[in-house]
Coordinates of C-alpha atoms in Angstrom, one line a residue:
M179 CA 84.3 91.6 77.4
G180 CA 86.0 93.7 79.4
S181 CA 87.7 92.8 82.7
V182 CA 87.9 94.7 86.1
N183 CA 90.4 94.6 88.4
K184 CA 88.6 96.7 91.3
V185 CA 89.5 96.9 95.5
I186 CA 88.0 98.5 98.2
L187 CA 88.7 98.4 101.7
V188 CA 88.5 99.3 105.2
G189 CA 90.8 98.5 106.9
N190 CA 93.6 99.8 110.2
L191 CA 97.2 100.7 110.1
G192 CA 99.5 97.9 111.3
R193 CA 101.5 100.3 110.9
D194 CA 102.6 103.5 110.2
A195 CA 103.0 104.7 106.7
E196 CA 106.5 103.6 105.2
L197 CA 107.2 107.9 102.3
R198 CA 110.7 106.1 100.3
Y199 CA 111.5 107.9 97.0
T200 CA 112.5 105.7 93.4
P201 CA 116.3 106.8 92.2
G202 CA 114.0 108.4 89.8
G203 CA 112.7 110.7 91.8
S204 CA 108.9 109.3 92.7
P205 CA 107.7 109.4 96.1
V206 CA 105.8 105.9 96.9
A207 CA 104.2 105.1 100.1
T208 CA 103.7 101.2 101.3
L209 CA 100.7 100.7 104.1
N210 CA 100.0 97.3 106.4
L211 CA 96.4 97.0 106.4
A212 CA 95.0 94.8 108.4
T213 CA 91.0 94.0 107.5
T214 CA 88.8 91.9 110.2
E215 CA 86.5 89.7 110.5
V216 CA 84.2 88.3 112.9
W217 CA 81.9 85.8 113.5
N218 CA 80.0 83.7 116.1
D219 CA 80.9 79.5 115.4
K220 CA 78.7 77.1 115.1
A221 CA 80.0 76.8 119.6
G222 CA 78.5 80.0 119.7
Q223 CA 82.4 82.0 119.9
R224 CA 83.7 84.5 119.2
Q225 CA 86.0 83.5 116.2
E226 CA 88.0 86.5 114.7
K227 CA 90.1 86.4 111.9
T228 CA 93.3 88.9 110.8
E229 CA 93.3 89.5 106.9
W230 CA 97.0 92.1 106.3
H231 CA 97.3 93.8 103.1
R232 CA 100.5 95.7 101.1
V233 CA 99.3 98.8 99.7
V234 CA 102.2 101.5 97.3
L235 CA 100.6 104.4 96.9
W236 CA 102.3 107.2 94.8
G237 CA 103.2 109.7 93.9
K238 CA 101.2 113.6 95.3
T239 CA 99.3 110.9 96.8
A240 CA 101.7 109.2 98.9
E241 CA 103.8 112.2 99.9
S242 CA 100.0 114.3 101.4
L243 CA 98.5 111.6 102.6
N244 CA 101.6 110.4 104.2
E245 CA 101.4 112.8 108.1
Y246 CA 98.5 110.9 108.2
L247 CA 98.8 107.8 107.9
T248 CA 99.9 106.5 110.7
K249 CA 99.4 103.2 112.7
G250 CA 95.5 102.8 114.0
K251 CA 93.9 104.6 112.4
Q252 CA 91.1 103.9 110.1
I253 CA 91.7 104.5 106.3
Y254 CA 88.7 103.3 103.0
V255 CA 91.1 101.7 100.6
E256 CA 90.2 101.8 96.2
G257 CA 92.2 100.4 94.7
R258 CA 93.6 97.1 92.0
L259 CA 95.9 94.4 92.1
Q260 CA 99.7 94.2 90.8
T261 CA 101.6 91.1 91.0
R262 CA 105.6 92.4 90.4
Q263 CA 108.6 90.6 89.9
W264 CA 111.9 90.6 90.8
D265 CA 115.1 88.4 91.2
D266 CA 117.5 87.8 94.9
K267 CA 120.0 87.6 95.4
D268 CA 119.8 83.7 94.8
G269 CA 118.1 84.1 91.5
N270 CA 115.0 82.9 91.9
K271 CA 112.5 84.8 90.3
R272 CA 110.1 86.2 93.9
Y273 CA 106.4 88.1 93.0
T274 CA 104.0 89.5 95.6
T275 CA 100.4 91.0 95.2
E276 CA 99.9 94.4 96.0
I277 CA 97.5 96.3 96.3
R278 CA 97.4 99.5 94.4
G279 CA 95.8 102.2 96.1
D280 CA 93.9 105.0 94.3
R281 CA 92.4 106.6 96.3
I282 CA 92.6 106.8 100.0
V283 CA 89.9 108.5 102.6
L284 CA 90.8 108.9 106.5
L285 CA 88.2 107.1 108.6
G286 CA 87.2 108.4 112.0
G287 CA 89.1 106.7 115.1
G288 CA 92.6 105.3 115.5
G289 CA 95.9 107.6 116.0
G290 CA 95.4 109.0 118.6
G291 CA 91.6 110.3 116.8
G292 CA 88.2 110.3 117.9
A293 CA 85.3 109.1 117.2
R294 CA 84.6 111.8 114.2
Q295 CA 87.2 113.3 112.3
Q296 CA 87.5 115.2 109.4
T297 CA 88.7 113.0 106.5
R298 CA 91.0 113.8 103.7
A299 CA 90.7 112.0 100.1
A300 CA 93.0 111.4 97.5
T301 CA 91.9 111.1 93.6
P302 CA 94.6 109.4 91.2
A303 CA 95.4 112.7 89.7
G304 CA 96.1 113.6 93.3
E305 CA 94.1 116.4 94.7
E306 CA 93.1 117.2 98.0
A307 CA 89.9 117.3 99.4
I308 CA 88.9 117.8 103.0
G309 CA 85.2 116.2 103.6
E310 CA 82.4 116.4 106.3
P311 CA 83.6 114.3 109.9
V312 CA 82.4 111.6 110.1
T313 CA 81.3 109.0 112.6
E314 CA 82.7 104.3 112.2
L315 CA 80.8 102.7 109.0
T316 CA 78.3 100.5 109.5
D317 CA 76.2 97.4 107.6
D318 CA 73.9 100.0 106.2
D319 CA 77.1 102.5 104.7
I320 CA 78.1 100.2 102.8
P321 CA 76.5 100.4 98.5
F322 CA 76.9 97.0 98.0

């Protein structure tokens, strides 16, 4: 049997995307995405926990969406987990696990936008599609 490496996140950007270029000229954008879980504890008190995710976009996706990926913007990300290894300046092995984003959809809210706004999606091939306006996601919108 095969294996699956699939990540789906909906969250808010903690800062503007950072676009850089590799020495070979390939564009790469780095995002910091926050997802927040809210629940009531046994005493009925509201509790909240935020997880931070590092998302990396490559190629035309990184370039075409960079200007729209601003702090506070709510986005939908599809991608896969990827772990990188490198040696630090002292020769120690370092590791980081991040999400390699394959598909990004800009959702309404955040980044100075209103509750309803046009969505933009980038596919792995780098094409950009503009969709119908959407409202905030609810549990009924998520297919699982």
